[in-house]
Coordinates of C-alpha atoms in Angstrom, one line a residue:
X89 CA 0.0 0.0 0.0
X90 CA 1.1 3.8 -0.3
X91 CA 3.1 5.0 2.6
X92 CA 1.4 7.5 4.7
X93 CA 3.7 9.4 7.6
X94 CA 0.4 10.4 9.6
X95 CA -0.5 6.7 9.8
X96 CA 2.7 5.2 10.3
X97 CA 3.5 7.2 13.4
X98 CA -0.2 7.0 15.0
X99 CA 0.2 3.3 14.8
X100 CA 3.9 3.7 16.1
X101 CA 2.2 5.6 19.3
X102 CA -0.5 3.6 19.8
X103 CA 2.0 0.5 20.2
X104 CA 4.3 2.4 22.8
X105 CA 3.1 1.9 26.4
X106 CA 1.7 5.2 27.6
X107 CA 1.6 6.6 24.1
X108 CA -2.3 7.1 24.3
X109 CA -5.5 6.7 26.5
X110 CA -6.1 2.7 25.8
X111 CA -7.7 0.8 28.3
X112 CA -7.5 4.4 31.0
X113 CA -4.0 4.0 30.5
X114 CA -2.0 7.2 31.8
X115 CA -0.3 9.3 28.7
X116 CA 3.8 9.4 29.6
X117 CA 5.4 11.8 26.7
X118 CA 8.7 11.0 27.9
X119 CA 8.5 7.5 26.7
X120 CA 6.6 8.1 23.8
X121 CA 9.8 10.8 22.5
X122 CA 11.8 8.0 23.7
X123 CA 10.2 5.4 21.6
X124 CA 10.6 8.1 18.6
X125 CA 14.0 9.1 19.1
X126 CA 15.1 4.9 19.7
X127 CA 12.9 4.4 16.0
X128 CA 14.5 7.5 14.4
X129 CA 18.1 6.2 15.0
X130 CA 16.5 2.6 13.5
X131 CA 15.1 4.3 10.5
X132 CA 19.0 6.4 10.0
X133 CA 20.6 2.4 10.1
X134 CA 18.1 1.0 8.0
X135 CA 18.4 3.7 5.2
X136 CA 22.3 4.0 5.8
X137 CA 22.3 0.4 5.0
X138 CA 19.8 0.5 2.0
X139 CA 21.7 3.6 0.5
X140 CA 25.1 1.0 0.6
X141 CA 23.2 -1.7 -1.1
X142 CA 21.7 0.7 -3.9
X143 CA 25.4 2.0 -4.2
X144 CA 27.1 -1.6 -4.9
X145 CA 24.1 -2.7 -6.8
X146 CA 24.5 0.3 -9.2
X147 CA 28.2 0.2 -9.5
X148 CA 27.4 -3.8 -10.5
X149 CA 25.4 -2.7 -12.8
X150 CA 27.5 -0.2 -14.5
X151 CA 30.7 -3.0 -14.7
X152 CA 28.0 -5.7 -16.6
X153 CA 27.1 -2.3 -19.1
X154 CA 30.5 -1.5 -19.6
X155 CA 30.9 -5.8 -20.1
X156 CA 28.4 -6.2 -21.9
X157 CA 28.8 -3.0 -24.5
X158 CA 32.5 -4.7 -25.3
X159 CA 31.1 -8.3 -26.0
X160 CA 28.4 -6.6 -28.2
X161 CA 31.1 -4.5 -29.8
X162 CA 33.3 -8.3 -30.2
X163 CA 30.1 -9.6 -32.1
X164 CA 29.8 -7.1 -34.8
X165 CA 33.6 -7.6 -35.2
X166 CA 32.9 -11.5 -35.5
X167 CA 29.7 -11.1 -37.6
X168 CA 31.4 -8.5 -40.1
X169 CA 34.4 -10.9 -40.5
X170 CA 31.5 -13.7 -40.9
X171 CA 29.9 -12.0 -43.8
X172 CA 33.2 -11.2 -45.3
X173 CA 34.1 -15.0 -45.5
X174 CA 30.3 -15.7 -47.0
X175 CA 30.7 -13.2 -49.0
X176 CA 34.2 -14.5 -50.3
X177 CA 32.4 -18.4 -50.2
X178 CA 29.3 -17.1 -52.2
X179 CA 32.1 -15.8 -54.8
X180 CA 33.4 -19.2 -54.9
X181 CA 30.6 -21.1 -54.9
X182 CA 29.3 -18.9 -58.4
X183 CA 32.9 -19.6 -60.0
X184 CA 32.6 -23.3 -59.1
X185 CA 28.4 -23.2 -60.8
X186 CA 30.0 -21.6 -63.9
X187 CA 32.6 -24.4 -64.2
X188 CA 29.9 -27.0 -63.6
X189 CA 27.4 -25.4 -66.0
X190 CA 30.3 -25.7 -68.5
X191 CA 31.4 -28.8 -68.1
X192 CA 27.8 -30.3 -68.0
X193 CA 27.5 -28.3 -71.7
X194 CA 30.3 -30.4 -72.4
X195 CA 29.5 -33.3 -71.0
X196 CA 26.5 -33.0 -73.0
X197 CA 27.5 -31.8 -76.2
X198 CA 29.8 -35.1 -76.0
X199 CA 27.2 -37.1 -74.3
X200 CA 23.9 -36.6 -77.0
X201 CA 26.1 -37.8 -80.0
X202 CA 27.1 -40.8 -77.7
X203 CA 23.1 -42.1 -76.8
X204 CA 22.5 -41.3 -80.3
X205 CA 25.5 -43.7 -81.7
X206 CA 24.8 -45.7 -78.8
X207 CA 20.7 -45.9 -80.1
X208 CA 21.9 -46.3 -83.2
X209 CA 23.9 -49.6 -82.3
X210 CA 20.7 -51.0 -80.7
X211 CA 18.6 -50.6 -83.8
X212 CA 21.6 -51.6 -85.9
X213 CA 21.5 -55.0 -83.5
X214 CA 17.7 -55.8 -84.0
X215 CA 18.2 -55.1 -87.5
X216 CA 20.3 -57.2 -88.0
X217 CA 18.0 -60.0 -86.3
X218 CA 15.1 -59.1 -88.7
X219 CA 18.0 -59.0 -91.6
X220 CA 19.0 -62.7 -90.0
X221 CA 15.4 -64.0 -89.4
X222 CA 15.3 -64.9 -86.1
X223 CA 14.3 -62.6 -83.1
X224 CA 16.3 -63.5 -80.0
X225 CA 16.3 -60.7 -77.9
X226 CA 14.7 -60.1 -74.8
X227 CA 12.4 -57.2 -75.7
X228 CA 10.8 -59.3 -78.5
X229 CA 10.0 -62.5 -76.9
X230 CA 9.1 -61.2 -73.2
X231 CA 5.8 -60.2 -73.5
X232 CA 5.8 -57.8 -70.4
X233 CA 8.1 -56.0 -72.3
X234 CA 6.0 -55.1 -74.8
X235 CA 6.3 -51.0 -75.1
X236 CA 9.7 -51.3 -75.0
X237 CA 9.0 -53.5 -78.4
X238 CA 6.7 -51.4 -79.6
X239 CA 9.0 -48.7 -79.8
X240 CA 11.9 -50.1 -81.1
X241 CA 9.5 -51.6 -84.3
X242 CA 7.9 -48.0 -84.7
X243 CA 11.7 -46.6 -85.1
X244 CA 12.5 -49.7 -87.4
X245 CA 9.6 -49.3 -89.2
X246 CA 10.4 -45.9 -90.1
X247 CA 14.0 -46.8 -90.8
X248 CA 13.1 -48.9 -93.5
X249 CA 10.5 -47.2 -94.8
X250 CA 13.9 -45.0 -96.7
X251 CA 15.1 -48.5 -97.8
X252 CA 15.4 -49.8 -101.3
X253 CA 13.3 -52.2 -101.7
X254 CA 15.4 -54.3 -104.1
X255 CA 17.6 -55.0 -101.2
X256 CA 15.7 -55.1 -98.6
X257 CA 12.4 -55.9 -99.4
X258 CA 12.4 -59.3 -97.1
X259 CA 13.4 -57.5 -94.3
X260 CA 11.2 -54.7 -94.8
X261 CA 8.1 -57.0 -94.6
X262 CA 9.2 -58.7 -91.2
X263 CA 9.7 -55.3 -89.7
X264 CA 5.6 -54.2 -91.5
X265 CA 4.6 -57.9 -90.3
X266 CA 6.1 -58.1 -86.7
X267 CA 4.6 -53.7 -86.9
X268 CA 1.6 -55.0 -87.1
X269 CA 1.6 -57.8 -84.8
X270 CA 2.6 -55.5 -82.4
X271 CA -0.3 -52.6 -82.9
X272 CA -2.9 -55.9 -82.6
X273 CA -1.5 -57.0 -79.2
X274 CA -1.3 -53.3 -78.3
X275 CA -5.2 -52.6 -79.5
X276 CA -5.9 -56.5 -77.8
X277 CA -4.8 -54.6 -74.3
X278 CA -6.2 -51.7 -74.7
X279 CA -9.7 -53.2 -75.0
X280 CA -9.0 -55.7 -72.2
X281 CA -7.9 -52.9 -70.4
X282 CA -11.1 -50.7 -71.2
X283 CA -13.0 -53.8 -70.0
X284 CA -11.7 -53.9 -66.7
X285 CA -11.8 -50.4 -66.4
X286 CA -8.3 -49.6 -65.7
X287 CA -7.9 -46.1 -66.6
X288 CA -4.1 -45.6 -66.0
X289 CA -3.4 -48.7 -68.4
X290 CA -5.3 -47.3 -71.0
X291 CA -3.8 -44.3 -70.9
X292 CA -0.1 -46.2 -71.0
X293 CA -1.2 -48.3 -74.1
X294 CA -3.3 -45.3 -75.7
X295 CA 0.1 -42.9 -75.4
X296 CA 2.3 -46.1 -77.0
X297 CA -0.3 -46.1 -80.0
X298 CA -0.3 -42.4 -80.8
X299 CA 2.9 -43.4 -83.2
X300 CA 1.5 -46.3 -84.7
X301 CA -1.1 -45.8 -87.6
X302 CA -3.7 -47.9 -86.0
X303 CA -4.0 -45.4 -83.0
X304 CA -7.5 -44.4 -84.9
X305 CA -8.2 -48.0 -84.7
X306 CA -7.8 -48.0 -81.0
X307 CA -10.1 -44.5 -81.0
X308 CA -12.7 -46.9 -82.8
X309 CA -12.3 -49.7 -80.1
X310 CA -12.7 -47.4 -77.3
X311 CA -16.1 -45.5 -78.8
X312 CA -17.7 -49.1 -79.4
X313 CA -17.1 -50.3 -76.1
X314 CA -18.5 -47.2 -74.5
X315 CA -22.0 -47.4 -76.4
X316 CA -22.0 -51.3 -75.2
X317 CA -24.9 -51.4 -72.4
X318 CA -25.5 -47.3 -73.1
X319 CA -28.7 -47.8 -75.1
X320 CA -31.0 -50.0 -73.2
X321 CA -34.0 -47.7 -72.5
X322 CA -36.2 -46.1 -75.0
X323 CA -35.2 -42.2 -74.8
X324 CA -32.0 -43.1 -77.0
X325 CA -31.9 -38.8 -76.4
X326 CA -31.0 -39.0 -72.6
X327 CA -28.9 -42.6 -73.2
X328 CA -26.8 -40.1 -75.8
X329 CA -26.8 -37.2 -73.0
X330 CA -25.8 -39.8 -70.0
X331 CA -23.0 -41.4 -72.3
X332 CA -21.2 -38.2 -73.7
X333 CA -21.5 -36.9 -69.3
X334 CA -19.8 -40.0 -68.4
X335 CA -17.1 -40.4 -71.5
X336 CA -16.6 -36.7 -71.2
X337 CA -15.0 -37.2 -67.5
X338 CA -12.9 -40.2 -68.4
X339 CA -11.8 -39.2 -71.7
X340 CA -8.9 -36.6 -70.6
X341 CA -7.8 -39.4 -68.5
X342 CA -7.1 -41.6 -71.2
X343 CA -6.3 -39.7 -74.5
X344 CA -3.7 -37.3 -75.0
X345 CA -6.2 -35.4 -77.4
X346 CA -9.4 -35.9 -75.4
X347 CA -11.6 -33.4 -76.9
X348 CA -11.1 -35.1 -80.9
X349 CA -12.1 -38.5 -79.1
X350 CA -15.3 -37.3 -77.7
X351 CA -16.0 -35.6 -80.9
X352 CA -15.5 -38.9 -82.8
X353 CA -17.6 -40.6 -80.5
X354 CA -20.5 -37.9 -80.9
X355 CA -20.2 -37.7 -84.4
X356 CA -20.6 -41.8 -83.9
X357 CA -24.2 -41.5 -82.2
X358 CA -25.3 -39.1 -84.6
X359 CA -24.2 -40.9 -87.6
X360 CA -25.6 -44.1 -86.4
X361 CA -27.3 -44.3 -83.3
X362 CA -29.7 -41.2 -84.2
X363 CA -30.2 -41.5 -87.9
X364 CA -31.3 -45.2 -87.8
X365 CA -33.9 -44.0 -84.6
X366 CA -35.0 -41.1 -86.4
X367 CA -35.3 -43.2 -89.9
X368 CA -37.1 -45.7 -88.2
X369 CA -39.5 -43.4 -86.7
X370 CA -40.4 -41.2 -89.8
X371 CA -40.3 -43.9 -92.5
X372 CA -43.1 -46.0 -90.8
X373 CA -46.2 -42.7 -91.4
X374 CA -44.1 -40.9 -94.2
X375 CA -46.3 -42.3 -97.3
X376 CA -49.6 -43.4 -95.2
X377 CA -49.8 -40.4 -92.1
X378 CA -48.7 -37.0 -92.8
X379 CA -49.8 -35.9 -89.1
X380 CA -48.0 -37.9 -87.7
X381 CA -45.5 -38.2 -89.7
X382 CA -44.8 -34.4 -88.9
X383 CA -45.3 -34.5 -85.2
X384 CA -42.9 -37.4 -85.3
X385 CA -40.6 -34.8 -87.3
X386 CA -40.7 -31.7 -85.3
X387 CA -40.7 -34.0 -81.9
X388 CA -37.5 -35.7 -83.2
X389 CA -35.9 -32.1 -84.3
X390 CA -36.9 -30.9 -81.5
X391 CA -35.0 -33.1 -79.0
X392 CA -32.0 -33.4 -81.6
X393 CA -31.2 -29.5 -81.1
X394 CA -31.9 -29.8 -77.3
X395 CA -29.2 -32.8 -77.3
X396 CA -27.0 -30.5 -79.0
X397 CA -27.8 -27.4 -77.0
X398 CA -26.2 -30.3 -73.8
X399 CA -23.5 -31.1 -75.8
X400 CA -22.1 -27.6 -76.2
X401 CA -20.8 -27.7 -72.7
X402 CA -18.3 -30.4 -73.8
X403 CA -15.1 -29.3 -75.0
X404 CA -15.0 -30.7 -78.9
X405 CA -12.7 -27.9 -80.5
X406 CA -12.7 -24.9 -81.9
X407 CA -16.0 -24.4 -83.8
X408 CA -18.1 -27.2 -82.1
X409 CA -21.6 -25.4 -83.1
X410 CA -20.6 -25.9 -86.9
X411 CA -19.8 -29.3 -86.2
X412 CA -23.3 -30.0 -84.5
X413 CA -25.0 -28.1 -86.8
X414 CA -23.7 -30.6 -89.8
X415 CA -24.4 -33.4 -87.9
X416 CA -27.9 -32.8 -86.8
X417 CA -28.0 -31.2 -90.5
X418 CA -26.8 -34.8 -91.9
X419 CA -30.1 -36.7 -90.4
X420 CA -32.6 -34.7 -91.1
X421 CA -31.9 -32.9 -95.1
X422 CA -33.8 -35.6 -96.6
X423 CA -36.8 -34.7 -95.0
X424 CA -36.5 -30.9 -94.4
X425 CA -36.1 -30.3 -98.1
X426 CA -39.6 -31.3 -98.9
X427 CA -40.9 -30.6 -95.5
X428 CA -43.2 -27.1 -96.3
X429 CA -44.7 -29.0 -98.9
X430 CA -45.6 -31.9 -96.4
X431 CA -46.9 -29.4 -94.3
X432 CA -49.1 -27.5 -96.8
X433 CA -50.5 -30.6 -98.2
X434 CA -51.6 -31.8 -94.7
X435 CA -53.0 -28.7 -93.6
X436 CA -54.7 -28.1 -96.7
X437 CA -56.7 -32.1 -96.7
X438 CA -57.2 -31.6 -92.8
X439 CA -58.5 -28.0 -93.0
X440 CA -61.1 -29.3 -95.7
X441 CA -61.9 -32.7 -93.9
X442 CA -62.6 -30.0 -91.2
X443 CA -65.1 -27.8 -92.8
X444 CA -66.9 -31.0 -95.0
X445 CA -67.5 -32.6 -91.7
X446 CA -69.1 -29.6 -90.1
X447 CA -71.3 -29.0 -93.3
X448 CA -72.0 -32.7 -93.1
X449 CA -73.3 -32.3 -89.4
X450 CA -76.0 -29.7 -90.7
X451 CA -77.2 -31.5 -93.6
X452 CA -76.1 -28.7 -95.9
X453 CA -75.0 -29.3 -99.4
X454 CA -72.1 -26.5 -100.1
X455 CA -73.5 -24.4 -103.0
X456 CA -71.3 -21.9 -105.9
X457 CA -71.4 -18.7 -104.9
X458 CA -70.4 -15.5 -106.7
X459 CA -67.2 -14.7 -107.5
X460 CA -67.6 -11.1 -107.8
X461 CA -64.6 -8.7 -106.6
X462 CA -64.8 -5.7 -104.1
X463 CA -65.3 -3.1 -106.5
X464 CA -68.6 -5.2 -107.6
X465 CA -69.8 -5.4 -104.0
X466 CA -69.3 -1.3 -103.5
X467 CA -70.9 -0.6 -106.6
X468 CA -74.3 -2.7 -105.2
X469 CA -74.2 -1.2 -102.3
X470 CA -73.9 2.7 -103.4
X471 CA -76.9 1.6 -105.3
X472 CA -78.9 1.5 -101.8
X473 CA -82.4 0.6 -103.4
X474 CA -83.6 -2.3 -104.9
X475 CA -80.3 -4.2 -103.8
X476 CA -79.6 -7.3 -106.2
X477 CA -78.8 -10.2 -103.5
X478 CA -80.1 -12.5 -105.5
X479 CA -82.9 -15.0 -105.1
X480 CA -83.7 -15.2 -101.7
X481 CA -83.0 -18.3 -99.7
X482 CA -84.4 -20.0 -96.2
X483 CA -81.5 -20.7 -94.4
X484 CA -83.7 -21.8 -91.3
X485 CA -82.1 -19.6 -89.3
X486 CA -78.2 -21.1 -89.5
X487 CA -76.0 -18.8 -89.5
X488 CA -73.6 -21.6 -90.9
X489 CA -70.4 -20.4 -88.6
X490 CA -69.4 -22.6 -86.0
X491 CA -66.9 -21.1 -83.4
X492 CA -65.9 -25.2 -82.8
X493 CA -64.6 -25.4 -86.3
X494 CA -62.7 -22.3 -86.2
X495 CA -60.8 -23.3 -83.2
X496 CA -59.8 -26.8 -84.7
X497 CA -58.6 -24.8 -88.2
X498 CA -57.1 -22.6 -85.9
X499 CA -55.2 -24.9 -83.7
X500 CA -53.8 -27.0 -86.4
X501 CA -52.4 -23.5 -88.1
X502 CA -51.0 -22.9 -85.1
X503 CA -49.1 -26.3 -84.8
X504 CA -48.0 -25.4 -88.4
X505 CA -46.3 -22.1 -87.4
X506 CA -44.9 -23.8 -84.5
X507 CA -43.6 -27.0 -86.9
X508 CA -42.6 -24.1 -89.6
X509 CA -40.3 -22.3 -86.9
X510 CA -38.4 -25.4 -85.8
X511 CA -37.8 -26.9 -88.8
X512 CA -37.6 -24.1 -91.6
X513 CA -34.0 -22.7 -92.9
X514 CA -33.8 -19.3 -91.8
X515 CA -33.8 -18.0 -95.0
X516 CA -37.4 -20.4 -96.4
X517 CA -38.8 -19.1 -92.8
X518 CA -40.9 -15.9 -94.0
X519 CA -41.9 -17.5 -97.0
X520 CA -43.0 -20.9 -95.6
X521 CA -44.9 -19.0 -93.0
X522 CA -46.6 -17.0 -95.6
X523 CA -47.8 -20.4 -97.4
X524 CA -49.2 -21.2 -94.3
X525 CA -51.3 -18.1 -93.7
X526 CA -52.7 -18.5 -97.6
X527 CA -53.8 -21.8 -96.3
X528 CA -55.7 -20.3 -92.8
X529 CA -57.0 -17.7 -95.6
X530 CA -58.4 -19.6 -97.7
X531 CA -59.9 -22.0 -95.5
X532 CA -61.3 -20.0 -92.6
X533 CA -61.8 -17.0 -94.0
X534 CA -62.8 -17.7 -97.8
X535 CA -64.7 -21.0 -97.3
X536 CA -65.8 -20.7 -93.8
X537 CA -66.4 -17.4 -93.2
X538 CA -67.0 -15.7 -96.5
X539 CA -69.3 -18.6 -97.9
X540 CA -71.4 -17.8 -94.6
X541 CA -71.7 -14.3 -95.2
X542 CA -72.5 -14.9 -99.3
X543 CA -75.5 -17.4 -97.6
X544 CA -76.3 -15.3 -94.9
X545 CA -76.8 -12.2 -97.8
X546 CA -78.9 -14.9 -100.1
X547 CA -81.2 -15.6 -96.9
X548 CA -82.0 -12.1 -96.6
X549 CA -85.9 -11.6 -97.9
X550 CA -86.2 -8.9 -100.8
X551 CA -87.8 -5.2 -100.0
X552 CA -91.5 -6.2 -101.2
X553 CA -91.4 -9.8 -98.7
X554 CA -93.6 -9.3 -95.9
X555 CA -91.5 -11.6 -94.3
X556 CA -88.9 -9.8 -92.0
X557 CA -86.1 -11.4 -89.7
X558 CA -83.1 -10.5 -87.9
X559 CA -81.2 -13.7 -88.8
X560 CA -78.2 -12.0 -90.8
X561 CA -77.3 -10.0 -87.8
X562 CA -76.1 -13.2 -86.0
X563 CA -74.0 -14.0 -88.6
X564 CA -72.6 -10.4 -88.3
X565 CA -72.0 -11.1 -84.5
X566 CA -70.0 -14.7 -84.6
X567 CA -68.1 -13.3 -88.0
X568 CA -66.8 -10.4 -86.0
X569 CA -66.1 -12.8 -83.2
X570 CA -64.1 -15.2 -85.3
X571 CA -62.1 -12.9 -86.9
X572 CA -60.9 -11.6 -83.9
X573 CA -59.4 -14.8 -82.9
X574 CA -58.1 -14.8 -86.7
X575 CA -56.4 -11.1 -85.6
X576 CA -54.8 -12.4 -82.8
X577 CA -53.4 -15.3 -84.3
X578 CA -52.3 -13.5 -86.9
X579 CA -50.2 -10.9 -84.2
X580 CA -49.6 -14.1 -82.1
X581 CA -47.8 -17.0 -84.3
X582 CA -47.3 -15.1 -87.7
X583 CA -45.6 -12.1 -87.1
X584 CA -42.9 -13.6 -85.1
X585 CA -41.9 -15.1 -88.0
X586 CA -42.0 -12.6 -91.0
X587 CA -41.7 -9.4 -88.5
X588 CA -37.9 -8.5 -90.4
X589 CA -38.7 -9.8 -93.9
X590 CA -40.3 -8.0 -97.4
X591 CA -43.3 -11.0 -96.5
X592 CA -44.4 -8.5 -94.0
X593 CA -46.1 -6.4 -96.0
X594 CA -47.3 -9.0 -98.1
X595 CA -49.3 -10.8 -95.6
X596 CA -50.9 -7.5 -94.3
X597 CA -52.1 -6.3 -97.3
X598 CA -53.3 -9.4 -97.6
X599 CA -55.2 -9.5 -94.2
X600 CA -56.6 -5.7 -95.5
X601 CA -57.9 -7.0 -98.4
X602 CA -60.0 -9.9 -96.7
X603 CA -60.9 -7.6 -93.7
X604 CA -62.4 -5.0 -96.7
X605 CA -64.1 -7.8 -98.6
X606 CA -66.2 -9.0 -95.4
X607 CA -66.8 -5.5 -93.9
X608 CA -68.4 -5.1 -97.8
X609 CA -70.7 -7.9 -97.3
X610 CA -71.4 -6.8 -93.9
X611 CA -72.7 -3.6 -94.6
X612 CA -74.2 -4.7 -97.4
X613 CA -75.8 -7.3 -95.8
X614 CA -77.0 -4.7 -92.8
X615 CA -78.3 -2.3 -95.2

């Protein structure tokens, strides 16, 4: 704790006999300065002998400084006289590096010609054994030895490739015979090895073909054996997908130029797997059922891009969407060339089986009617009275538009500009679409729509009947409601598809003219 004089000395008092009132006890001052002056000569020794401690304490320390500042000065002088001799040894050891540098130039430049003549001597030896006809070294009879082999016979083979063949042609064919001996066993334990699934023995045997011409052969091997067991279900699409996922991760692990393998082995499915699927599929409704013959078609296209849209994420080389393109281009030309007309002569027979089955339903007997253009129609109807419609006729009230027809004609146009999308060349696209709209046109509007309007106008009664009905206005009301879901199919599915072509203006011009030639009859018809 701090020392405090005040409490020190009251504590000193109270201790002294008679140096306070304890206990009644009588106050005696002379004992109390007594007991002061006795402590005060204690506290003079005790300080006199602290102050000669403090003394030889401090002039210790000052000897160990002085000591210590001279062993401190001894180590600099021992560490500069270290880093001279480093210094000095580093020197050396950079002298000795450049001799050794230049004698292991030496020893190379003396060395290389040496394996080279000492190579040459080898080859020269198992020449000679071909040149003698009988192979006794170790390296051709010990089958474990067999890279060594192979590489000796790929360097042979080369060797007396620059032969004369006047000379040498004996020997030559032993070397090509026991060459291709060699690439058999080497392609035998490659496949072995790919059946056992022993990755880093493939890849020994793979890098020991990649000399030998029959290294495509072993590519070959390899892609076979990976399709055997891949296509057991009946989505060969996914059984492609899972393959190429699962090749993809081995492949690098085997082949030194992974990404031309798993090309190959794509270009394999397509070329055989696919096209005989997709032949099979298309050939079997191609004369007898064009419906299904095109679903079949723009199903099959349809999950051939999306396989190729997976397949992208492979590495396969530089331009891998040309080479995908061509391949999914290869299966399918055959029927994409004549495919518009497919599609036009389907929709056309199914748009009229449409319609003659509706007509059939009512009973009604499809009659001729006039043929007369707009400027005709505008003429009658500026000449207000005593308008020509012709001989009237009962239509029983049938307004002869059914909203269940026009969906179906509808529907199947709109599967057509769906099909027509997917399956079109970019450049047919606005012009295929177009055929397809002539099609709706003609169908919906002309012989649905148009024929009900030219009735609906014949079953008006003339000005002097004293007959009157309302009838034609109903076939004012469901024609205006069709051919709004005509208009919005028309925005919908068509324009998408000729929106940044010279068809554009083509097809509306062409919707004007039909939307003028009703709205004619209409008001004709109202009037």
């Amino acid at each position: 704790e701090p020392f405090v004089a005040d409490e020190y000395i009251e504590r000193l008092a109270w201790r002294t006999p008679g140096g306070g009132s304890r206990g009644g006890e009588a106050f005696d001052p002379k004992r109390l300065l007594e007991e002061f002056v006795n402590h005060i000569q204690e506290l003079q020794v005790m300080d006199e002998r602290i102050q000669r401690k403090v003394e030889k304490l401090e002039q210790q320390c000052q000897k160990e400084a002085k000591e210590f500042a001279k062993k401190v000065q001894e180590l600099q002088k021992s560490n500069q006289v270290a880093f001279q001799h480093f210094q000095e040894l580093d020197e050396h050891i950079s002298y000795v590096a450049t001799k050794v540098c230049h004698l292991g130039d030496q020893l190379e430049g003396v060395n290389t010609p040496r394996q080279r003549a000492v190579e040459a001597q080898k080859l020269m030896k198992y020449f000679n054994e071909f040149l003698d006809g009988e192979l006794k070294s170790d390296v051709f009879t010990n089958s474990e030895k067999i890279k060594e082999a192979a590489d000796i016979i790929q360097k042979l083979h080369l060797i007396a490739q620059e032969l004369p063949f006047d000379r040498f042609s004996e020997v030559k064919s032993k070397i090509a015979s026991k060459y291709h001996d060699l690439e058999c066993q080497l392609i035998q334990e490659f496949t072995s090895a790919q059946r056992r699934g022993e990755i880093s023995r493939m890849r020994e045997v793979a890098a020991v073909l990649l000399h030998f011409k029959g290294y495509s052969h072993c590519v070959d091997v390899y892609i076979k054996q990976c399709q055997e067991g891949a296509f057991l279900r009946n989505d060969v699409f996914e059984d492609a997908a899972i393959l190429c996922q699962r090749v993809n991760k081995q492949v690098g692990e085997v082949f030194s130029n992974p990404e031309t393998v798993l090309a190959k082995l794509i270009q394999n499915i397509f070329e055989v797997k696919l096209q005989s699927y997709v032949k099979d599929q298309l050939e079997e409704h191609r004369k007898s059922d064009a419906e299904q013959y095109l679903k079949n078609l723009y199903d099959l296209y349809t999950r051939t891009t999306n396989l190729s849209s997976k397949l992208m994420e492979f590495n396969l080389g530089t331009d891998k969407q040309t080479f995908l393109s061509k391949l999914i281009k290869s299966i399918f030309i055959s029927y994409l060339e004549n495919y518009i007309e497919v599609e036009i002569g389907y929709l056309k027979s199914r748009s009229a089986m449409i319609l003659q089955r509706y007509y059939d339903s009512k009973n009604h007997q499809k009659r001729s009617i006039g043929t007369g253009g707009i400027q005709d129609l505008k003429e009658r109807i500026r000449q207000r009275t005593n308008l020509p419609l012709g001989p009237s006729i009962d239509t029983h009230g049938e307004t002869f538009l059914s909203q269940e027809v026009v969906v179906n004609l509808l529907q199947e146009t709109k599967q057509a500009f769906e099909r027509c999308h997917r399956l079109s060349d970019p450049s047919d696209l606005p012009k295929n679409a177009f055929r397809i709209f002539a099609m709706l046109v003609e169908f919906l509007c002309t012989e649905h729509i148009d024929y009900a309007l030219e009735t609906g106008l014949a079953g008006i009664p003339s000005s002097d009947s004293k007959n009157a009905n309302l009838y034609f206005l109903d076939v004012v009301h469901q024609a205006n409601t069709i051919f709004h879901l005509f208009d919005k199919q028309f925005n919908d599915h068509l324009m998408p598809l000729i929106s940044s072509s010279p068809k554009l203006s083509e097809c509306l011009q062409k919707k004007k003219d039909i939307i003028e030639q009703m709205e004619v009859k209409l008001d004709m018809g109202i009037d």
